[in-house]
Amino acid sequence: MVDKKLERKLELLRILAAGCKKHPAYRAIRKASERCQECVIVWNAKLKLNDLDKN
């Protein structure tokens, strides 16, 4: 179970590190505007990573 959690964290961190190709300055500090799907994916990855860290 711990390995799966670490693998999921690693996957989410890769998404955050890659960021958005259209908006390279967006780093998920505030919610995405919903206009760019890649920014939304980065934002959701940040939220999921924060949830994993709380547990």
Coordinates of N, CA, C and O in Angstrom, one line a residue:
M1 N 0.8 -1.2 0.0 CA 0.0 0.0 0.0 C 0.9 1.3 0.0 O 0.5 2.2 -0.7
V2 N 2.0 1.2 0.7 CA 2.8 2.4 0.8 C 3.5 2.6 -0.6 O 3.6 3.8 -1.0
D3 N 3.8 1.6 -1.3 CA 4.4 1.7 -2.6 C 3.4 2.4 -3.6 O 3.8 3.2 -4.4
K4 N 2.2 2.0 -3.5 CA 1.2 2.6 -4.4 C 1.0 4.1 -4.1 O 0.8 4.9 -5.0
K5 N 1.0 4.4 -2.8 CA 0.9 5.8 -2.4 C 2.1 6.6 -2.9 O 1.9 7.7 -3.4
L6 N 3.3 6.1 -2.8 CA 4.5 6.8 -3.3 C 4.5 6.9 -4.8 O 4.9 7.9 -5.3
E7 N 4.0 5.9 -5.5 CA 3.9 5.9 -6.9 C 2.9 7.0 -7.4 O 3.2 7.7 -8.3
R8 N 1.8 7.1 -6.7 CA 0.8 8.1 -7.0 C 1.4 9.5 -6.8 O 1.2 10.4 -7.6
K9 N 2.1 9.7 -5.6 CA 2.7 11.0 -5.4 C 3.7 11.3 -6.4 O 3.8 12.5 -6.9
L10 N 4.5 10.4 -6.9 CA 5.5 10.6 -7.9 C 4.8 11.0 -9.2 O 5.3 11.9 -9.9
E11 N 3.7 10.3 -9.6 CA 3.0 10.7 -10.8 C 2.4 12.1 -10.7 O 2.5 12.9 -11.7
L12 N 1.9 12.5 -9.6 CA 1.3 13.8 -9.4 C 2.4 14.9 -9.4 O 2.2 16.0 -10.0
L13 N 3.6 14.6 -8.9 CA 4.7 15.5 -8.9 C 5.2 15.7 -10.3 O 5.6 16.8 -10.7
R14 N 5.2 14.7 -11.1 CA 5.6 14.8 -12.5 C 4.7 15.7 -13.3 O 5.1 16.5 -14.1
I15 N 3.4 15.6 -13.0 CA 2.4 16.5 -13.6 C 2.7 17.9 -13.2 O 2.7 18.8 -14.1
L16 N 2.9 18.1 -12.0 CA 3.2 19.5 -11.5 C 4.5 20.1 -12.1 O 4.6 21.2 -12.4
A17 N 5.5 19.2 -12.2 CA 6.8 19.7 -12.7 C 6.7 20.0 -14.2 O 7.3 20.9 -14.6
A18 N 5.9 19.2 -14.9 CA 5.7 19.5 -16.3 C 5.0 20.8 -16.6 O 5.3 21.5 -17.5
G19 N 4.0 21.0 -15.8 CA 3.2 22.3 -15.9 C 2.4 22.3 -17.2 O 2.1 21.3 -17.8
C20 N 2.0 23.5 -17.5 CA 1.2 23.7 -18.8 C 2.1 24.2 -19.9 O 2.9 25.2 -19.6
K21 N 2.0 23.6 -21.0 CA 2.9 24.1 -22.2 C 2.4 25.4 -22.7 O 3.3 26.2 -23.1
K22 N 1.2 25.7 -22.6 CA 0.7 27.0 -23.1 C 1.0 28.2 -22.1 O 1.1 29.3 -22.5
H23 N 0.9 27.8 -20.9 CA 1.1 28.9 -19.8 C 2.2 28.4 -18.8 O 1.9 27.9 -17.7
P24 N 3.5 28.6 -19.2 CA 4.6 28.1 -18.4 C 4.7 28.8 -17.1 O 5.3 28.2 -16.1
A25 N 4.1 29.9 -16.9 CA 4.2 30.6 -15.6 C 3.2 30.1 -14.6 O 3.3 30.4 -13.4
Y26 N 2.2 29.3 -15.1 CA 1.2 28.8 -14.1 C 1.8 27.7 -13.3 O 2.2 26.7 -13.8
R27 N 1.8 27.9 -12.0 CA 2.3 26.8 -11.1 C 1.3 26.4 -10.0 O 1.7 26.0 -9.0
A28 N 0.0 26.5 -10.3 CA -1.0 26.0 -9.5 C -1.0 26.7 -8.1 O -1.3 26.1 -7.1
I29 N -0.7 28.0 -8.0 CA -0.8 28.7 -6.8 C -2.2 29.1 -6.5 O -2.7 29.0 -5.4
R30 N -3.0 29.4 -7.5 CA -4.4 29.7 -7.4 C -5.1 28.8 -8.4 O -4.6 28.3 -9.3
K31 N -6.4 28.7 -8.2 CA -7.3 27.9 -9.1 C -7.2 28.3 -10.5 O -7.1 29.5 -10.9
A32 N -7.2 27.3 -11.4 CA -7.1 27.5 -12.8 C -8.4 28.1 -13.3 O -9.5 27.9 -12.7
S33 N -8.4 28.9 -14.4 CA -9.5 29.6 -14.9 C -10.5 28.7 -15.6 O -11.6 29.2 -16.1
E34 N -10.2 27.5 -15.8 CA -11.1 26.5 -16.5 C -11.1 26.7 -18.0 O -11.8 26.0 -18.7
R35 N -10.3 27.6 -18.6 CA -10.3 27.8 -20.0 C -9.2 26.9 -20.6 O -9.4 26.5 -21.8
C36 N -8.2 26.6 -19.9 CA -7.1 25.8 -20.4 C -7.2 24.4 -19.7 O -7.0 24.4 -18.5
Q37 N -7.4 23.4 -20.5 CA -7.5 22.0 -19.9 C -6.2 21.6 -19.2 O -6.3 20.9 -18.1
E38 N -5.1 21.9 -19.7 CA -3.8 21.5 -19.1 C -3.6 22.2 -17.8 O -3.1 21.6 -16.8
C39 N -4.0 23.4 -17.6 CA -3.9 24.1 -16.3 C -4.9 23.5 -15.3 O -4.5 23.4 -14.1
V40 N -6.0 23.0 -15.8 CA -7.0 22.4 -14.9 C -6.4 21.0 -14.4 O -6.5 20.7 -13.2
I41 N -5.7 20.3 -15.3 CA -5.0 19.1 -14.9 C -4.0 19.3 -13.8 O -3.9 18.6 -12.8
V42 N -3.2 20.4 -14.0 CA -2.1 20.7 -13.0 C -2.8 21.1 -11.7 O -2.3 20.7 -10.6
W43 N -3.8 21.9 -11.7 CA -4.5 22.3 -10.5 C -5.1 21.0 -9.8 O -4.9 20.9 -8.5
N44 N -5.7 20.1 -10.5 CA -6.3 18.9 -9.9 C -5.2 18.0 -9.3 O -5.3 17.4 -8.2
A45 N -4.0 18.0 -10.0 CA -2.9 17.2 -9.4 C -2.4 17.8 -8.1 O -2.1 17.1 -7.2
K46 N -2.4 19.1 -8.0 CA -2.0 19.8 -6.8 C -2.9 19.4 -5.6 O -2.5 19.1 -4.5
L47 N -4.2 19.5 -5.9 CA -5.2 19.2 -4.9 C -5.1 17.8 -4.4 O -5.2 17.5 -3.2
K48 N -4.9 16.8 -5.4 CA -4.8 15.4 -5.0 C -3.6 15.2 -4.2 O -3.6 14.4 -3.2
L49 N -2.5 15.8 -4.6 CA -1.2 15.7 -3.8 C -1.4 16.2 -2.4 O -0.9 15.6 -1.4
N50 N -2.1 17.3 -2.2 CA -2.3 17.9 -0.9 C -3.2 16.9 -0.1 O -2.9 16.8 1.1
D51 N -4.2 16.3 -0.7 CA -5.0 15.3 0.0 C -4.2 14.1 0.5 O -4.4 13.6 1.6
L52 N -3.3 13.6 -0.4 CA -2.4 12.5 0.0 C -1.5 12.9 1.1 O -1.2 12.0 2.0
D53 N -1.0 14.1 1.1 CA -0.1 14.5 2.2 C -0.8 14.6 3.6 O -0.2 14.5 4.6
K54 N -2.1 15.0 3.5 CA -2.9 15.1 4.8 C -3.1 13.7 5.4 O -3.2 13.6 6.6
N55 N -3.2 12.7 4.6 CA -3.5 11.4 5.1 C -2.3 10.7 5.6 O -1.4 10.4 5.6

